[in-house]
Short mmCIF file of C-alpha atoms in Angstrom, two decimals:
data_model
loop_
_atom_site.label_atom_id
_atom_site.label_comp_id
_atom_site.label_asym_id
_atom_site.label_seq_id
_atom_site.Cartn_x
_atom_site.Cartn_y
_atom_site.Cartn_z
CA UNK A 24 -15.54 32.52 9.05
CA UNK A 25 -12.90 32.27 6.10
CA UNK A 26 -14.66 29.58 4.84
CA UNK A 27 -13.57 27.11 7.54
CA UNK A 28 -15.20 23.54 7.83
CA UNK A 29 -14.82 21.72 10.73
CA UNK A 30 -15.81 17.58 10.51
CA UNK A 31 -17.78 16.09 12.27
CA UNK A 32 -19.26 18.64 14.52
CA UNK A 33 -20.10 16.42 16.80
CA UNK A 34 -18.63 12.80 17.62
CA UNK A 35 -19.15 10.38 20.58
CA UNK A 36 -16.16 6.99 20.47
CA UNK A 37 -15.01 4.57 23.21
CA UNK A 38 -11.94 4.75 25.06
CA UNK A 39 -9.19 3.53 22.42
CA UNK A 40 -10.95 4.14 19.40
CA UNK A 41 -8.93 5.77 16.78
CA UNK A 42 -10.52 9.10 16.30
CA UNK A 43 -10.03 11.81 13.23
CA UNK A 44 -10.90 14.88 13.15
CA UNK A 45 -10.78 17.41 9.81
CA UNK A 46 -10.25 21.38 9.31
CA UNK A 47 -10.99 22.51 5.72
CA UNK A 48 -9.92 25.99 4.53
CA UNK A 49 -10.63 27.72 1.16
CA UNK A 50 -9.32 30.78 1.97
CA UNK A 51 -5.54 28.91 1.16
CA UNK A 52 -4.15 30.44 4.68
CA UNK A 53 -0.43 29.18 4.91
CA UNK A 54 -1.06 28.08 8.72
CA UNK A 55 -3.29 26.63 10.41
CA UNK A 56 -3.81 25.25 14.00
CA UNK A 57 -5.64 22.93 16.47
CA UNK A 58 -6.80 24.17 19.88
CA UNK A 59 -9.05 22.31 22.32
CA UNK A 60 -11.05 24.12 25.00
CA UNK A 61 -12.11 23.10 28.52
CA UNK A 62 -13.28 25.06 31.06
CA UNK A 63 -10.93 26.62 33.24
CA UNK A 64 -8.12 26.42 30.50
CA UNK A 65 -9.36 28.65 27.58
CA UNK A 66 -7.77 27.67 24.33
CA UNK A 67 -4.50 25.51 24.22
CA UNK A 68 -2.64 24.67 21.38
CA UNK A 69 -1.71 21.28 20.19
CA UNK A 70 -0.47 20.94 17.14
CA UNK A 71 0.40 23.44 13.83
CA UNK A 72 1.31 23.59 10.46
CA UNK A 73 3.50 26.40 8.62
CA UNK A 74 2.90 24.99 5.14
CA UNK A 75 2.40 21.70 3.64
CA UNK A 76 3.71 18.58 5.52
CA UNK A 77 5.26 20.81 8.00
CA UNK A 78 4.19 20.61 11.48
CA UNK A 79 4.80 20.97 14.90
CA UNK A 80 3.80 20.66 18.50
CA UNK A 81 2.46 23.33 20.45
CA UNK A 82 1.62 23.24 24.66
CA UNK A 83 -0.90 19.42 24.65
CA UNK A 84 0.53 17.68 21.59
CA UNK A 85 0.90 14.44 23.53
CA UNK A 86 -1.48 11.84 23.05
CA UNK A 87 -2.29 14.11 19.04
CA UNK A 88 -1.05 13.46 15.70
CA UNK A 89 -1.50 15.64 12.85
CA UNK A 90 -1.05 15.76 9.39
CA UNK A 91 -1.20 17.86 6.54
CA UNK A 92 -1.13 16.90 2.61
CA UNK A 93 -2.82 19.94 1.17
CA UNK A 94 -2.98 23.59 1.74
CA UNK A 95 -6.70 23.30 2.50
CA UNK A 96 -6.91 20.41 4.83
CA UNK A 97 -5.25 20.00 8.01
CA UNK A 98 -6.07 16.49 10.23
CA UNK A 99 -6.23 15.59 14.11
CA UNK A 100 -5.86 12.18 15.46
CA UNK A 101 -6.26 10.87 17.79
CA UNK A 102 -4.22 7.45 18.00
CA UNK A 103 -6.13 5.49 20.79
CA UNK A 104 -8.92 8.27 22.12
CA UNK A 105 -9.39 8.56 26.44
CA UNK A 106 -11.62 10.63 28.68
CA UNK A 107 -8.98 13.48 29.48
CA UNK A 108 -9.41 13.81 25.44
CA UNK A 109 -13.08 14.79 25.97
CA UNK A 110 -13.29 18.19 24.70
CA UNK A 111 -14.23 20.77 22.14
CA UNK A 112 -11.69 20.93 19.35
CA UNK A 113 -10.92 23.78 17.11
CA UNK A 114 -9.58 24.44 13.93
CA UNK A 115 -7.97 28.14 12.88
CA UNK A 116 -6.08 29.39 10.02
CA UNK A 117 -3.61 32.56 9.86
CA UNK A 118 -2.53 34.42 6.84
CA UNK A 119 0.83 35.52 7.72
CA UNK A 120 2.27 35.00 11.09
CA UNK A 121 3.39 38.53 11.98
CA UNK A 122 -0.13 40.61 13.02
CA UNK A 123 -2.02 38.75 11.62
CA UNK A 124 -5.83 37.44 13.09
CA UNK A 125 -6.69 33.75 14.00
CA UNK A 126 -9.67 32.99 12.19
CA UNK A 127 -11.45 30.00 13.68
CA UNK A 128 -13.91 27.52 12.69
CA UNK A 129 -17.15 26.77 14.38
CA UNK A 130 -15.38 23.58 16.79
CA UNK A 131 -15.68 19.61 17.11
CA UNK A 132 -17.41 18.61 20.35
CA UNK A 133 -15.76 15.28 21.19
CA UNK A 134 -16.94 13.11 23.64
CA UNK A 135 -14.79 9.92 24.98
CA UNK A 136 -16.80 7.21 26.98
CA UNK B 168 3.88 28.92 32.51
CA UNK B 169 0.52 30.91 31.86
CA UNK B 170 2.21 34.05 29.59
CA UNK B 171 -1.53 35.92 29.77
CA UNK B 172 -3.35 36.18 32.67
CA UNK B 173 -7.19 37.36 32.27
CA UNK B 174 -9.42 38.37 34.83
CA UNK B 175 -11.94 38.10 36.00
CA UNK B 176 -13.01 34.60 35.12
CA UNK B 177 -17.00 35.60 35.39
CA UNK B 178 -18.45 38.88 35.21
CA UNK B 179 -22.28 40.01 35.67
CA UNK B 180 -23.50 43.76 34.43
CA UNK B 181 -26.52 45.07 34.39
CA UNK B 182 -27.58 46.80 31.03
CA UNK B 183 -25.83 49.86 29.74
CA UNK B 184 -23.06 49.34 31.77
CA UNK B 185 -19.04 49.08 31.86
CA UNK B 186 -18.02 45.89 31.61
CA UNK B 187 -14.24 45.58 31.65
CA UNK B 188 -11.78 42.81 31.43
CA UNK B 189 -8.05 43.28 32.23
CA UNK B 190 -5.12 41.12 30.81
CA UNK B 191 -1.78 41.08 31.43
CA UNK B 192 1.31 39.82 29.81
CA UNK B 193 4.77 38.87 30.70
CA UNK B 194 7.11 38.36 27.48
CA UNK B 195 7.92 41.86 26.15
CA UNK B 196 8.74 40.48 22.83
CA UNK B 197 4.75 40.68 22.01
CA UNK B 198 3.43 43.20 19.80
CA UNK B 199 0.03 42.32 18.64
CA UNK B 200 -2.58 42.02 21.14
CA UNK B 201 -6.28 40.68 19.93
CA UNK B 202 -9.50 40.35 21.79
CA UNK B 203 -11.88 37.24 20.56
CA UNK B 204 -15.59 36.80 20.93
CA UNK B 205 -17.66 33.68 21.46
CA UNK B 206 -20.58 32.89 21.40
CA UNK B 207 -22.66 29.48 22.89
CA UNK B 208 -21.78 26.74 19.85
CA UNK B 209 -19.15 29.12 17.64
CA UNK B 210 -15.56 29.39 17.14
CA UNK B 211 -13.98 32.35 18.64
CA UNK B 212 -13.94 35.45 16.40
CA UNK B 213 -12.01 38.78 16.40
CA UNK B 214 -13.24 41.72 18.08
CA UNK B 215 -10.90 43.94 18.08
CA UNK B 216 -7.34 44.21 18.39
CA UNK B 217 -3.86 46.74 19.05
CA UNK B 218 -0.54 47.04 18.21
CA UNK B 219 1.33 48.63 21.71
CA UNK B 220 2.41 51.73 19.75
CA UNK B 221 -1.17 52.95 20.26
CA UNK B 222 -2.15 53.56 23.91
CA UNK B 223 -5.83 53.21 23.14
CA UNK B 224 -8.38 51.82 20.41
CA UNK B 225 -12.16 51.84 19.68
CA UNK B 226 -13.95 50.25 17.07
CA UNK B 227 -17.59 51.03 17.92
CA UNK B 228 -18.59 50.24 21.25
CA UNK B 229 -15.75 48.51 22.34
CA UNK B 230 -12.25 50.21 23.46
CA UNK B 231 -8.66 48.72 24.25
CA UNK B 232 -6.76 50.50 26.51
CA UNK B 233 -2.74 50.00 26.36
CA UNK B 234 -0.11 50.36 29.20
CA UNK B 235 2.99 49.26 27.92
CA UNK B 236 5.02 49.95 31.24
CA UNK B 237 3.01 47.95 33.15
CA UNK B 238 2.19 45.46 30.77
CA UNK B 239 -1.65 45.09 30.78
CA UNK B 240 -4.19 45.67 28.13
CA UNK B 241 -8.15 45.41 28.94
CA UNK B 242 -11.14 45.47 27.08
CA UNK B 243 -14.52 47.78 27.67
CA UNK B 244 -17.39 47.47 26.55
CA UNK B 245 -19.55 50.96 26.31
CA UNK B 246 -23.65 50.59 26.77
CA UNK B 247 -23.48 46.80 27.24
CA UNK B 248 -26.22 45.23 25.64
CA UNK B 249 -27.69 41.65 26.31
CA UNK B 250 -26.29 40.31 22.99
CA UNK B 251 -22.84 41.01 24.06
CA UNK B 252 -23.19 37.91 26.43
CA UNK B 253 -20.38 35.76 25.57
CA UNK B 254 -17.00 34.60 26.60
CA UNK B 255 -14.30 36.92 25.40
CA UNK B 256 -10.53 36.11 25.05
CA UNK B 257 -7.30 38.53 25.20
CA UNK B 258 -4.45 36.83 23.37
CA UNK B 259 -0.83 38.24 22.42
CA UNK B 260 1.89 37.35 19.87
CA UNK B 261 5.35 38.05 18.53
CA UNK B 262 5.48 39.91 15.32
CA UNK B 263 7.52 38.95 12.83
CA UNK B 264 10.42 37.68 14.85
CA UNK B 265 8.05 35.22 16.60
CA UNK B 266 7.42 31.79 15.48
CA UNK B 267 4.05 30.34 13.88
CA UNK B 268 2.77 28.58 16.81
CA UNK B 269 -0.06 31.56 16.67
CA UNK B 270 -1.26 33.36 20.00
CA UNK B 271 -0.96 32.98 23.38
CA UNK B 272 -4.72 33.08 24.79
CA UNK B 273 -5.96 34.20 28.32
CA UNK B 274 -8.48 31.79 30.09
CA UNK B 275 -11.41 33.43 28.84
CA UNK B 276 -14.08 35.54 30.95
CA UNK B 277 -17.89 34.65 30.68
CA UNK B 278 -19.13 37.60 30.78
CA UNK B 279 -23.26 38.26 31.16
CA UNK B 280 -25.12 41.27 30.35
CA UNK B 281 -28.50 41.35 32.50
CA UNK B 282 -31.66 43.09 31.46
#
């Protein structure tokens, strides 16, 4: 859905492994978003970007870094991976931010051992 | 602070049924008020979604219904059909006067449509 690729679909690391994950958009959406989802919790955000190398945290940043060098691409890492990171992760990108749809890829399952 | 609460969390129907799921909100400042679809293994994807100047809105077999005044919105789902099985999401955001940190998301309901 607008031509979102999530990478790798599926990952399994160690506790404190460095971990990234990548969100690539050609539909050249000015934001774009991480969410992870656990049951129980829905979606939560953790991190966004308004436009190139502009960022910010959202609601479970802690523990996430992100980064963003080109329209298309946005990154999630995560610095020293743990269990309570054990989720699926999603990437979404927005148009404009007024009415405007989330459009979301198809989600990271990451497992932490 | 949970801004958009969604019930229920699980919901069975049999076929051809009413399935509905309410949401409400708390921030008044929202205006735009979208309903995602997922599926086992996929990203969530729009279904359908209102503006609160509208009271109600159907696209196809599925219908929002508005109340402004008492701040809920909910979702129903006309001759439910196995293959609308899936978790579905109300969300909410500020229009232009909000910032980009995108929506606000209910917990989801698994909803199941039986034979």
């Amino acid at each position: 859905d607008a031509g979102i690729t999530q990478s790798p679909r599926h990952k399994v690391t160690e506790t404190g492994t460095p971990v990234t994950l990548r969100c690539h958009q050609t539909e050249n959406h000015r934001y774009m978003y991480w969410y992870r989802q656990d049951p129980g919790h829905g979606l939560r955000l953790i991190h966004y970007s308004y436009g190139v190398k502009d960022t910010d945290k959202g609601e479970v940043s802690d523990g996430y870094s992100v980064s963003r060098s080109k329209t298309e691409d946005f990154l999630l890492t995560l610095e020293s991976a743990t269990s309570s990171q054990t989720s699926v992760y999603f990437c979404a990108t927005r148009r404009d931010r007024a009415h405007s749809p989330l459009h979301f890829g198809n989600g990271t399952r990451l497992t932490v051992t | 602070q949970q801004q958009v609460k969604q019930s229920p969390q699980s919901l069975i129907v049999q076929k051809g049924g009413i399935p509905i799921i309410n949401c409400a909100y708390e921030n008044t400042a929202f205006d735009y008020f979208p309903w995602y679809q997922q599926f086992p293994g996929k990203g969530p994807a729009l279904l359908i979604a209102i503006r609160p100047d509208v009271s109600e809105k159907k696209e196809g077999r599925f219908t929002i219904s508005f109340n402004k005044s008492a701040k809920q919105f909910s979702l129903h789902i006309m001759d439910s059909q196995p293959g609308d099985s899936a978790t579905y999401f109300c969300a909410a955001s500020m229009g232009s006067g909000g910032g980009a940190d995108g929506l606000t998301f209910g917990k989801g309901t698994h909803l199941i449509i039986q034979p």
